[in-house]
Coordinates of C-alpha atoms in Angstrom, one line a residue:
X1 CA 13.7 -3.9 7.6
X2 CA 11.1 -5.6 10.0
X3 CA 9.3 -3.6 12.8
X4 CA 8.2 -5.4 15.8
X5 CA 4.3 -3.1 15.9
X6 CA 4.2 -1.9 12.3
X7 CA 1.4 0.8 11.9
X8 CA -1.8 -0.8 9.8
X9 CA -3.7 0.7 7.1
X10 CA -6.6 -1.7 6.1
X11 CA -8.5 -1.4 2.3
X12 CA -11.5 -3.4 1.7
X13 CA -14.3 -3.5 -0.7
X14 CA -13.0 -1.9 -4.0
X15 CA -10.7 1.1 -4.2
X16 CA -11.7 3.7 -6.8
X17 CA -10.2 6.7 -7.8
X18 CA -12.3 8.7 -5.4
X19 CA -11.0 7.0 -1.9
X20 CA -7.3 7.5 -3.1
X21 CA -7.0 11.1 -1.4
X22 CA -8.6 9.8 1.9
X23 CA -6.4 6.9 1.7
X24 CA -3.1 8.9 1.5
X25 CA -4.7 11.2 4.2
X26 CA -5.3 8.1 6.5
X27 CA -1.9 7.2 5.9
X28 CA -0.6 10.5 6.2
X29 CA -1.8 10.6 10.0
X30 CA -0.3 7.2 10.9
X31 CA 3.2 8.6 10.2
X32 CA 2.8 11.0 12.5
X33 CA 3.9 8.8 15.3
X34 CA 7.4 9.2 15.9
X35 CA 9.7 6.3 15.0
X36 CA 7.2 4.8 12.7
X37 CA 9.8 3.0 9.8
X38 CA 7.0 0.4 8.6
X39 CA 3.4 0.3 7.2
X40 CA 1.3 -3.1 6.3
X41 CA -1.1 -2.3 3.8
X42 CA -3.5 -4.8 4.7
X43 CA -5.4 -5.6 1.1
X44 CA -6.8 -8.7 2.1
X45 CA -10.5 -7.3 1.7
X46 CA -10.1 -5.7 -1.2
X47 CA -12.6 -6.6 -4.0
X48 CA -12.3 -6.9 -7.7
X49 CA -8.7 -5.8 -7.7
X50 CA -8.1 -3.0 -10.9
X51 CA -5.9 -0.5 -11.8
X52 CA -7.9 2.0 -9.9
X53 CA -6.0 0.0 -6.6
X54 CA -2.6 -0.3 -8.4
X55 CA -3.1 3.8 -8.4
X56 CA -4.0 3.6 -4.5
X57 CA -1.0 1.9 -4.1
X58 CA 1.1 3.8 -6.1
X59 CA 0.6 6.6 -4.4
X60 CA 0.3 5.2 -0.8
X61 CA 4.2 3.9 -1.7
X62 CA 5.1 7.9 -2.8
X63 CA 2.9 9.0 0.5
X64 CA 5.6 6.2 2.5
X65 CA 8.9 7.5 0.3
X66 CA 8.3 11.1 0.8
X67 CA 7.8 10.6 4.6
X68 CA 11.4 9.8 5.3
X69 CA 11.9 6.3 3.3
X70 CA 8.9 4.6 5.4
X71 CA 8.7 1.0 3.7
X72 CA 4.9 -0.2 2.6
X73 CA 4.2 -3.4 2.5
X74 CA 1.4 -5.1 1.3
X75 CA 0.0 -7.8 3.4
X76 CA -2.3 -10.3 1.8
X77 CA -2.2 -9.4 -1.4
X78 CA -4.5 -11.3 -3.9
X79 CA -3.1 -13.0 -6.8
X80 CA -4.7 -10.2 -9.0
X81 CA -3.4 -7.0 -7.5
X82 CA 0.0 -8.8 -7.3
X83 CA -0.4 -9.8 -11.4
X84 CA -1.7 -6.2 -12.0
X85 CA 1.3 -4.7 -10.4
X86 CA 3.9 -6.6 -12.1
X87 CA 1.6 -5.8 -15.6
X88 CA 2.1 -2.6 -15.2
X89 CA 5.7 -2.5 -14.2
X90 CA 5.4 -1.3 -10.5
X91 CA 6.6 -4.3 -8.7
X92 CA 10.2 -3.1 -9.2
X93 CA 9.4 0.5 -9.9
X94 CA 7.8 0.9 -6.1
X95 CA 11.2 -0.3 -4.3
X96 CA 9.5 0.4 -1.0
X97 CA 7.1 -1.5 -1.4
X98 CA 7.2 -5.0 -0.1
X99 CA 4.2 -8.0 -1.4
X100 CA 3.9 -9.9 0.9
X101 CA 1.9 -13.0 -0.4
X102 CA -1.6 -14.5 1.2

């Protein structure tokens, strides 16, 4: 599914447990535009990628799924977000979610 002017949601710095409500709520308001099928996840700035982000993501992907089967995907994804999510078992388990790589 591609869009031509997906809606962005940019994380940098590091993600800890205590942004993941204001991230959902940030992407919460970007699927209020009608039509909108596709969000990048721009990670690119993230720092010290941990399982505190694979959480963020986890439950960005269920914020995306439960707003009408809007696809996430993750743009610039560094090597270790994209090792921690396969560790874990949610690089299969989040089929909406697409990683795209850097």
């Amino acid at each position: 599914m591609e869009a031509t002017n997906p809606k962005v949601l940019v994380l940098t710095g590091r993600v800890t447990r205590a942004d993941v409500p204001g991230l959902c709520a940030e992407l919460e308001a970007l699927l209020t535009a009608p039509g909108t099928t596709v969000v990048d996840c721009d990670v690119g700035g993230v720092t010290d990628p941990d399982l505190a982000l694979v959480e963020a993501v986890a439950r960005l992907a269920l914020v995306a799924r439960r707003a009408g089967g809007v696809v996430l995907r993750l743009r610039d994804a560094p090597a270790g977000l994209r090792s921690l999510l396969a560790l874990v078992g949610l690089s299969e388990v989040l089929g909406h979610v697409r990683v795209d790589p850097p």
